DNA sequence: TTGGTGATGTTT
DNA sequence: AACATCACCAAA
């Protein structure tokens, strides 16, 4: 099953040149930024090969009052990018196997971040497929934080990068996701603060790590 | 289609 | 010992 043809892809060349979201985008409330990231584009270019994907699902991790956050107990060798200025990339190894990617928010010193959980491929579909040979269908290519990193080729070398490079950036796709189109749920795979409804996703999208 | 489980590194 | 996960296998 491949529904990519149902969506008319934007012109590829447009996004290699596109301006990254400004730093100020990451300076509001983290929960608001998380929702605002839905429908934005993740652009990753490696060896001249561009990949663009629409962000469909995220989770917010706050500073205080969030025991689920990696930064809850302060700075460590692993979580330092969370303490950097908003717009910094935080990559970590989950369960010793899978990478997960976040973007930090707030000013330097305030460790909040947003985890990218799922995305819809727009450009570079063949490359993504080659990196995700186990995916049973295209919907599973980037459906989960570890899978998303696999498909996009994200690993620890991206840790600490900012999302405003020519080859690594978050861009506006020229669309608006209405508040009524955004779904909310508790965060997935955590045990602490499991009651907080800080997972956000595009309700109508089939490109999610799970439904609802 | 679902549910249980092993792999594996960082932090507590 | 727990963990912001994934893929595999068995059972139904």
PDB file of C-alpha atoms (C1' of nucleotides) in Angstrom:
ATOM      1  CA  UNK A   1       0.000   0.000   0.000  1.00  0.00           C
ATOM      2  CA  UNK A   2       1.420   3.337  -1.019  1.00  0.00           C
ATOM      3  CA  UNK A   3      -0.621   6.462  -0.658  1.00  0.00           C
ATOM      4  CA  UNK A   4       2.152   8.918  -1.365  1.00  0.00           C
ATOM      5  CA  UNK A   5       0.727   9.657  -4.775  1.00  0.00           C
ATOM      6  CA  UNK A   6      -2.456  10.890  -3.136  1.00  0.00           C
ATOM      7  CA  UNK A   7      -0.584  13.842  -1.681  1.00  0.00           C
ATOM      8  CA  UNK A   8       0.888  16.205  -4.215  1.00  0.00           C
ATOM      9  CA  UNK A   9       4.500  16.692  -3.079  1.00  0.00           C
ATOM     10  CA  UNK A  10       5.930  20.205  -2.958  1.00  0.00           C
ATOM     11  CA  UNK A  11       8.659  21.080  -5.458  1.00  0.00           C
ATOM     12  CA  UNK A  12      11.850  19.452  -4.164  1.00  0.00           C
ATOM     13  CA  UNK A  13      14.220  22.266  -5.091  1.00  0.00           C
ATOM     14  CA  UNK A  14      12.231  24.669  -3.022  1.00  0.00           C
ATOM     15  CA  UNK A  15      13.249  23.082   0.266  1.00  0.00           C
ATOM     16  CA  UNK A  16      16.990  22.802  -0.306  1.00  0.00           C
ATOM     17  CA  UNK A  17      16.950  26.602  -0.443  1.00  0.00           C
ATOM     18  CA  UNK A  18      14.260  27.115   2.168  1.00  0.00           C
ATOM     19  CA  UNK A  19      15.003  29.162   5.234  1.00  0.00           C
ATOM     20  CA  UNK A  20      15.106  27.305   8.530  1.00  0.00           C
ATOM     21  CA  UNK A  21      12.581  28.268  11.188  1.00  0.00           C
ATOM     22  CA  UNK A  22      13.985  31.237  13.169  1.00  0.00           C
ATOM     23  CA  UNK A  23      15.429  30.820  16.636  1.00  0.00           C
ATOM     24  CA  UNK A  24      12.517  32.737  18.085  1.00  0.00           C
ATOM     25  CA  UNK A  25      10.231  29.883  17.045  1.00  0.00           C
ATOM     26  CA  UNK A  26      11.639  27.877  19.971  1.00  0.00           C
ATOM     27  CA  UNK A  27      11.176  30.596  22.591  1.00  0.00           C
ATOM     28  CA  UNK A  28       7.484  30.292  23.455  1.00  0.00           C
ATOM     29  CA  UNK A  29       5.844  27.754  25.730  1.00  0.00           C
ATOM     30  CA  UNK A  30       7.138  24.281  24.976  1.00  0.00           C
ATOM     31  CA  UNK A  31       3.647  22.792  24.728  1.00  0.00           C
ATOM     32  CA  UNK A  32       2.689  25.462  22.170  1.00  0.00           C
ATOM     33  CA  UNK A  33       5.884  24.901  20.205  1.00  0.00           C
ATOM     34  CA  UNK A  34       5.205  21.167  20.136  1.00  0.00           C
ATOM     35  CA  UNK A  35       1.817  21.747  18.517  1.00  0.00           C
ATOM     36  CA  UNK A  36       3.300  24.344  16.153  1.00  0.00           C
ATOM     37  CA  UNK A  37       5.866  21.800  14.934  1.00  0.00           C
ATOM     38  CA  UNK A  38       3.117  19.587  13.513  1.00  0.00           C
ATOM     39  CA  UNK A  39       2.981  20.077   9.766  1.00  0.00           C
ATOM     40  CA  UNK A  40       6.486  21.530   9.620  1.00  0.00           C
ATOM     41  CA  UNK A  41       9.243  19.898   7.562  1.00  0.00           C
ATOM     42  CA  UNK A  42      12.349  18.055   8.684  1.00  0.00           C
ATOM     43  CA  UNK A  43      15.031  18.496   6.020  1.00  0.00           C
ATOM     44  CA  UNK A  44      18.129  16.274   6.181  1.00  0.00           C
ATOM     45  CA  UNK A  45      20.687  16.179   3.392  1.00  0.00           C
ATOM     46  CA  UNK A  46      23.470  13.593   3.407  1.00  0.00           C
ATOM     47  CA  UNK A  47      25.999  13.070   0.591  1.00  0.00           C
ATOM     48  CA  UNK A  48      23.904  15.335  -1.592  1.00  0.00           C
ATOM     49  CA  UNK A  49      20.777  13.253  -1.033  1.00  0.00           C
ATOM     50  CA  UNK A  50      17.878  15.298   0.316  1.00  0.00           C
ATOM     51  CA  UNK A  51      15.204  13.940   2.612  1.00  0.00           C
ATOM     52  CA  UNK A  52      12.156  15.938   3.591  1.00  0.00           C
ATOM     53  CA  UNK A  53       9.429  14.707   5.934  1.00  0.00           C
ATOM     54  CA  UNK A  54       6.359  16.303   7.433  1.00  0.00           C
ATOM     55  CA  UNK A  55       6.267  16.142  11.227  1.00  0.00           C
ATOM     56  CA  UNK A  56       3.075  14.334  12.252  1.00  0.00           C
ATOM     57  CA  UNK A  57       3.636  13.362  15.906  1.00  0.00           C
ATOM     58  CA  UNK A  58       5.652  14.812  18.786  1.00  0.00           C
ATOM     59  CA  UNK A  59       5.947  14.686  22.567  1.00  0.00           C
ATOM     60  CA  UNK A  60       6.904  17.516  24.917  1.00  0.00           C
ATOM     61  CA  UNK A  61       9.250  17.042  27.856  1.00  0.00           C
ATOM     62  CA  UNK A  62       9.296  19.894  30.334  1.00  0.00           C
ATOM     63  CA  UNK A  63      11.811  21.022  32.904  1.00  0.00           C
ATOM     64  CA  UNK A  64      10.319  21.120  36.363  1.00  0.00           C
ATOM     65  CA  UNK A  65       7.347  18.991  37.339  1.00  0.00           C
ATOM     66  CA  UNK A  66       8.172  16.420  34.664  1.00  0.00           C
ATOM     67  CA  UNK A  67       9.847  13.321  36.155  1.00  0.00           C
ATOM     68  CA  UNK A  68       9.736  11.677  32.729  1.00  0.00           C
ATOM     69  CA  UNK A  69      12.203  14.182  31.315  1.00  0.00           C
ATOM     70  CA  UNK A  70      15.822  13.176  30.937  1.00  0.00           C
ATOM     71  CA  UNK A  71      16.708  16.565  32.427  1.00  0.00           C
ATOM     72  CA  UNK A  72      14.565  16.158  35.541  1.00  0.00           C
ATOM     73  CA  UNK A  73      17.585  15.341  37.682  1.00  0.00           C
ATOM     74  CA  UNK A  74      19.837  17.928  36.120  1.00  0.00           C
ATOM     75  CA  UNK A  75      22.706  17.973  33.675  1.00  0.00           C
ATOM     76  CA  UNK A  76      24.397  14.736  32.620  1.00  0.00           C
ATOM     77  CA  UNK A  77      26.871  13.784  29.915  1.00  0.00           C
ATOM     78  CA  UNK A  78      23.957  12.484  27.847  1.00  0.00           C
ATOM     79  CA  UNK A  79      21.335  15.214  28.175  1.00  0.00           C
ATOM     80  CA  UNK A  80      23.472  18.365  27.789  1.00  0.00           C
ATOM     81  CA  UNK A  81      21.881  19.459  24.478  1.00  0.00           C
ATOM     82  CA  UNK A  82      18.572  19.856  26.303  1.00  0.00           C
ATOM     83  CA  UNK A  83      20.224  22.710  28.221  1.00  0.00           C
ATOM     84  CA  UNK A  84      21.380  24.478  25.064  1.00  0.00           C
ATOM     85  CA  UNK A  85      19.436  27.291  23.431  1.00  0.00           C
ATOM     86  CA  UNK A  86      16.149  26.420  21.725  1.00  0.00           C
ATOM     87  CA  UNK A  87      16.606  24.866  18.301  1.00  0.00           C
ATOM     88  CA  UNK A  88      19.400  22.504  19.342  1.00  0.00           C
ATOM     89  CA  UNK A  89      19.261  18.827  18.436  1.00  0.00           C
ATOM     90  CA  UNK A  90      19.366  16.226  21.243  1.00  0.00           C
ATOM     91  CA  UNK A  91      19.950  12.634  20.124  1.00  0.00           C
ATOM     92  CA  UNK A  92      20.211   9.738  22.541  1.00  0.00           C
ATOM     93  CA  UNK A  93      20.396   5.973  22.373  1.00  0.00           C
ATOM     94  CA  UNK A  94      17.250   4.318  23.657  1.00  0.00           C
ATOM     95  CA  UNK A  95      17.432   0.889  25.272  1.00  0.00           C
ATOM     96  CA  UNK A  96      20.938   0.559  23.870  1.00  0.00           C
ATOM     97  CA  UNK A  97      19.556   0.074  20.371  1.00  0.00           C
ATOM     98  CA  UNK A  98      17.509   2.879  18.861  1.00  0.00           C
ATOM     99  CA  UNK A  99      18.294   6.551  18.466  1.00  0.00           C
ATOM    100  CA  UNK A 100      15.696   9.159  19.356  1.00  0.00           C
ATOM    101  CA  UNK A 101      15.792  12.797  18.235  1.00  0.00           C
ATOM    102  CA  UNK A 102      14.569  15.906  20.022  1.00  0.00           C
ATOM    103  CA  UNK A 103      14.745  19.654  19.552  1.00  0.00           C
ATOM    104  CA  UNK A 104      15.481  21.743  22.635  1.00  0.00           C
ATOM    105  CA  UNK A 105      13.265  24.690  23.491  1.00  0.00           C
ATOM    106  CA  UNK A 106      13.599  27.776  25.710  1.00  0.00           C
ATOM    107  CA  UNK A 107      16.761  29.770  26.349  1.00  0.00           C
ATOM    108  CA  UNK A 108      20.056  28.140  27.259  1.00  0.00           C
ATOM    109  CA  UNK A 109      19.970  26.690  30.753  1.00  0.00           C
ATOM    110  CA  UNK A 110      16.266  25.810  30.659  1.00  0.00           C
ATOM    111  CA  UNK A 111      16.136  22.148  29.679  1.00  0.00           C
ATOM    112  CA  UNK A 112      12.911  21.478  27.820  1.00  0.00           C
ATOM    113  CA  UNK A 113      12.647  19.528  24.578  1.00  0.00           C
ATOM    114  CA  UNK A 114      10.332  17.997  22.030  1.00  0.00           C
ATOM    115  CA  UNK A 115      10.705  14.405  20.827  1.00  0.00           C
ATOM    116  CA  UNK A 116      10.020  13.650  17.169  1.00  0.00           C
ATOM    117  CA  UNK A 117       7.872  10.510  17.135  1.00  0.00           C
ATOM    118  CA  UNK A 118       6.620  10.189  13.554  1.00  0.00           C
ATOM    119  CA  UNK A 119       6.734  11.849  10.150  1.00  0.00           C
ATOM    120  CA  UNK A 120       5.452  11.535   6.579  1.00  0.00           C
ATOM    121  CA  UNK A 121       8.112  11.172   3.863  1.00  0.00           C
ATOM    122  CA  UNK A 122       7.939  13.794   1.132  1.00  0.00           C
ATOM    123  CA  UNK A 123      11.375  13.678  -0.508  1.00  0.00           C
ATOM    124  CA  UNK A 124      13.955  10.889  -0.571  1.00  0.00           C
ATOM    125  CA  UNK A 125      11.488   8.029  -0.341  1.00  0.00           C
ATOM    126  CA  UNK A 126      13.818   5.489  -1.962  1.00  0.00           C
ATOM    127  CA  UNK A 127      16.638   6.341   0.431  1.00  0.00           C
ATOM    128  CA  UNK A 128      14.305   6.073   3.419  1.00  0.00           C
ATOM    129  CA  UNK A 129      13.014   2.709   2.194  1.00  0.00           C
ATOM    130  CA  UNK A 130      16.548   1.386   1.787  1.00  0.00           C
ATOM    131  CA  UNK A 131      17.316   2.313   5.391  1.00  0.00           C
ATOM    132  CA  UNK A 132      14.140   0.680   6.689  1.00  0.00           C
ATOM    133  CA  UNK A 133      14.100  -2.732   5.013  1.00  0.00           C
ATOM    134  CA  UNK A 134      11.935  -4.218   7.760  1.00  0.00           C
ATOM    135  CA  UNK A 135       9.064  -1.796   7.274  1.00  0.00           C
ATOM    136  CA  UNK A 136       6.026  -3.742   6.112  1.00  0.00           C
ATOM    137  CA  UNK A 137       4.577  -0.709   4.345  1.00  0.00           C
ATOM    138  CA  UNK A 138       5.372   2.949   3.766  1.00  0.00           C
ATOM    139  CA  UNK A 139       3.319   4.066   6.745  1.00  0.00           C
ATOM    140  CA  UNK A 140       5.834   2.329   8.994  1.00  0.00           C
ATOM    141  CA  UNK A 141       8.890   4.023   7.514  1.00  0.00           C
ATOM    142  CA  UNK A 142       9.065   6.826  10.102  1.00  0.00           C
ATOM    143  CA  UNK A 143       6.390   5.695  12.580  1.00  0.00           C
ATOM    144  CA  UNK A 144       8.166   5.794  15.928  1.00  0.00           C
ATOM    145  CA  UNK A 145      11.097   7.764  17.337  1.00  0.00           C
ATOM    146  CA  UNK A 146      13.641   5.030  16.622  1.00  0.00           C
ATOM    147  CA  UNK A 147      12.264   4.296  13.183  1.00  0.00           C
ATOM    148  CA  UNK A 148      12.244   7.991  12.333  1.00  0.00           C
ATOM    149  CA  UNK A 149      15.954   8.238  13.152  1.00  0.00           C
ATOM    150  CA  UNK A 150      16.692   5.078  11.169  1.00  0.00           C
ATOM    151  CA  UNK A 151      14.875   6.378   8.104  1.00  0.00           C
ATOM    152  CA  UNK A 152      16.390   9.840   8.293  1.00  0.00           C
ATOM    153  CA  UNK A 153      19.879   8.537   9.031  1.00  0.00           C
ATOM    154  CA  UNK A 154      20.077  10.313  12.376  1.00  0.00           C
ATOM    155  CA  UNK A 155      22.696   9.211  14.902  1.00  0.00           C
ATOM    156  CA  UNK A 156      24.958  10.701  17.572  1.00  0.00           C
ATOM    157  CA  UNK A 157      26.914  12.776  15.099  1.00  0.00           C
ATOM    158  CA  UNK A 158      23.852  15.046  14.917  1.00  0.00           C
ATOM    159  CA  UNK A 159      23.829  15.502  18.681  1.00  0.00           C
ATOM    160  CA  UNK A 160      24.250  19.173  19.548  1.00  0.00           C
ATOM    161  CA  UNK A 161      23.674  20.426  15.986  1.00  0.00           C
ATOM    162  CA  UNK A 162      21.237  23.271  15.508  1.00  0.00           C
ATOM    163  CA  UNK A 163      18.267  22.912  13.182  1.00  0.00           C
ATOM    164  CA  UNK A 164      19.263  25.865  11.015  1.00  0.00           C
ATOM    165  CA  UNK A 165      21.993  24.372   8.825  1.00  0.00           C
ATOM    166  CA  UNK A 166      21.790  24.069   5.070  1.00  0.00           C
ATOM    167  CA  UNK A 167      21.886  20.286   5.353  1.00  0.00           C
ATOM    168  CA  UNK A 168      19.864  19.921   8.549  1.00  0.00           C
ATOM    169  CA  UNK A 169      16.927  22.138   9.305  1.00  0.00           C
ATOM    170  CA  UNK A 170      13.283  22.494  10.200  1.00  0.00           C
ATOM    171  CA  UNK A 171      11.318  24.429   7.588  1.00  0.00           C
ATOM    172  CA  UNK A 172       7.846  25.763   7.045  1.00  0.00           C
ATOM    173  CA  UNK A 173       5.909  23.742   4.482  1.00  0.00           C
ATOM    174  CA  UNK A 174       3.517  26.585   3.800  1.00  0.00           C
ATOM    175  CA  UNK A 175       0.561  24.936   5.472  1.00  0.00           C
ATOM    176  CA  UNK A 176      -1.297  25.556   8.685  1.00  0.00           C
ATOM    177  CA  UNK A 177      -2.535  22.811  10.972  1.00  0.00           C
ATOM    178  CA  UNK A 178      -5.698  24.051  12.657  1.00  0.00           C
ATOM    179  CA  UNK A 179      -5.952  23.534  16.431  1.00  0.00           C
ATOM    180  CA  UNK A 180      -9.041  21.395  15.852  1.00  0.00           C
ATOM    181  CA  UNK A 181      -6.959  19.068  13.652  1.00  0.00           C
ATOM    182  CA  UNK A 182      -4.517  18.326  16.461  1.00  0.00           C
ATOM    183  CA  UNK A 183      -4.988  15.277  18.661  1.00  0.00           C
ATOM    184  CA  UNK A 184      -3.686  15.005  22.206  1.00  0.00           C
ATOM    185  CA  UNK A 185      -2.829  11.993  24.361  1.00  0.00           C
ATOM    186  CA  UNK A 186      -0.572  10.848  27.139  1.00  0.00           C
ATOM    187  CA  UNK A 187       3.021  10.122  26.231  1.00  0.00           C
ATOM    188  CA  UNK A 188       4.043   6.692  25.010  1.00  0.00           C
ATOM    189  CA  UNK A 189       6.441   4.313  26.667  1.00  0.00           C
ATOM    190  CA  UNK A 190       6.979   6.137  29.940  1.00  0.00           C
ATOM    191  CA  UNK A 191       6.057   5.197  33.493  1.00  0.00           C
ATOM    192  CA  UNK A 192       6.632   8.485  35.328  1.00  0.00           C
ATOM    193  CA  UNK A 193       4.167  11.340  34.777  1.00  0.00           C
ATOM    194  CA  UNK A 194       2.210   9.013  32.545  1.00  0.00           C
ATOM    195  CA  UNK A 195      -0.936  11.074  33.117  1.00  0.00           C
ATOM    196  CA  UNK A 196       0.367  14.203  31.373  1.00  0.00           C
ATOM    197  CA  UNK A 197      -1.319  14.760  27.966  1.00  0.00           C
ATOM    198  CA  UNK A 198       1.790  16.007  26.244  1.00  0.00           C
ATOM    199  CA  UNK A 199       1.775  13.941  23.063  1.00  0.00           C
ATOM    200  CA  UNK A 200       0.445  15.782  20.007  1.00  0.00           C
ATOM    201  CA  UNK A 201      -0.340  14.483  16.536  1.00  0.00           C
ATOM    202  CA  UNK A 202      -2.184  15.323  13.328  1.00  0.00           C
ATOM    203  CA  UNK A 203      -5.495  13.557  13.884  1.00  0.00           C
ATOM    204  CA  UNK A 204      -6.236  12.822  10.237  1.00  0.00           C
ATOM    205  CA  UNK A 205      -2.754  11.496   9.445  1.00  0.00           C
ATOM    206  CA  UNK A 206      -2.107   7.782   8.889  1.00  0.00           C
ATOM    207  CA  UNK A 207       1.599   8.472   9.390  1.00  0.00           C
ATOM    208  CA  UNK A 208       1.638   8.004  13.169  1.00  0.00           C
ATOM    209  CA  UNK A 209       3.280   5.592  15.577  1.00  0.00           C
ATOM    210  CA  UNK A 210      -0.211   4.560  16.628  1.00  0.00           C
ATOM    211  CA  UNK A 211      -3.778   5.687  16.185  1.00  0.00           C
ATOM    212  CA  UNK A 212      -5.246   8.202  18.585  1.00  0.00           C
TER     213      UNK A 212
ATOM    214  C1'  DT B   1      -3.776  -9.416  14.801  1.00  0.00           C
ATOM    215  C1'  DT B   2      -2.180  -9.584  19.532  1.00  0.00           C
ATOM    216  C1'  DG B   3       0.903 -10.168  23.260  1.00  0.00           C
ATOM    217  C1'  DG B   4       5.278 -11.458  25.459  1.00  0.00           C
ATOM    218  C1'  DT B   5      10.288 -11.085  25.239  1.00  0.00           C
ATOM    219  C1'  DG B   6      15.208 -10.297  24.238  1.00  0.00           C
ATOM    220  C1'  DA B   7      18.813  -7.057  22.809  1.00  0.00           C
ATOM    221  C1'  DT B   8      21.874  -3.532  24.797  1.00  0.00           C
ATOM    222  C1'  DG B   9      24.112   1.092  26.781  1.00  0.00           C
ATOM    223  C1'  DT B  10      23.415   4.988  29.945  1.00  0.00           C
ATOM    224  C1'  DT B  11      21.925   6.523  34.199  1.00  0.00           C
ATOM    225  C1'  DT B  12      20.423   5.764  38.902  1.00  0.00           C
TER     226       DT B  12
ATOM    227  C1'  DA C   1      17.412  -1.980  38.158  1.00  0.00           C
ATOM    228  C1'  DA C   2      15.075   1.032  35.169  1.00  0.00           C
ATOM    229  C1'  DC C   3      14.517   2.913  30.689  1.00  0.00           C
ATOM    230  C1'  DA C   4      11.038   8.644  25.954  1.00  0.00           C
ATOM    231  C1'  DT C   5      12.116   1.198  21.607  1.00  0.00           C
ATOM    232  C1'  DC C   6      11.935  -2.166  18.031  1.00  0.00           C
ATOM    233  C1'  DA C   7      11.541  -6.570  15.793  1.00  0.00           C
ATOM    234  C1'  DC C   8      10.735 -11.226  16.309  1.00  0.00           C
ATOM    235  C1'  DC C   9       8.001 -15.215  17.408  1.00  0.00           C
ATOM    236  C1'  DA C  10       4.125 -17.839  19.075  1.00  0.00           C
ATOM    237  C1'  DA C  11      -0.631 -18.260  19.693  1.00  0.00           C
ATOM    238  C1'  DA C  12      -5.269 -17.571  18.387  1.00  0.00           C
TER     239       DA C  12
END
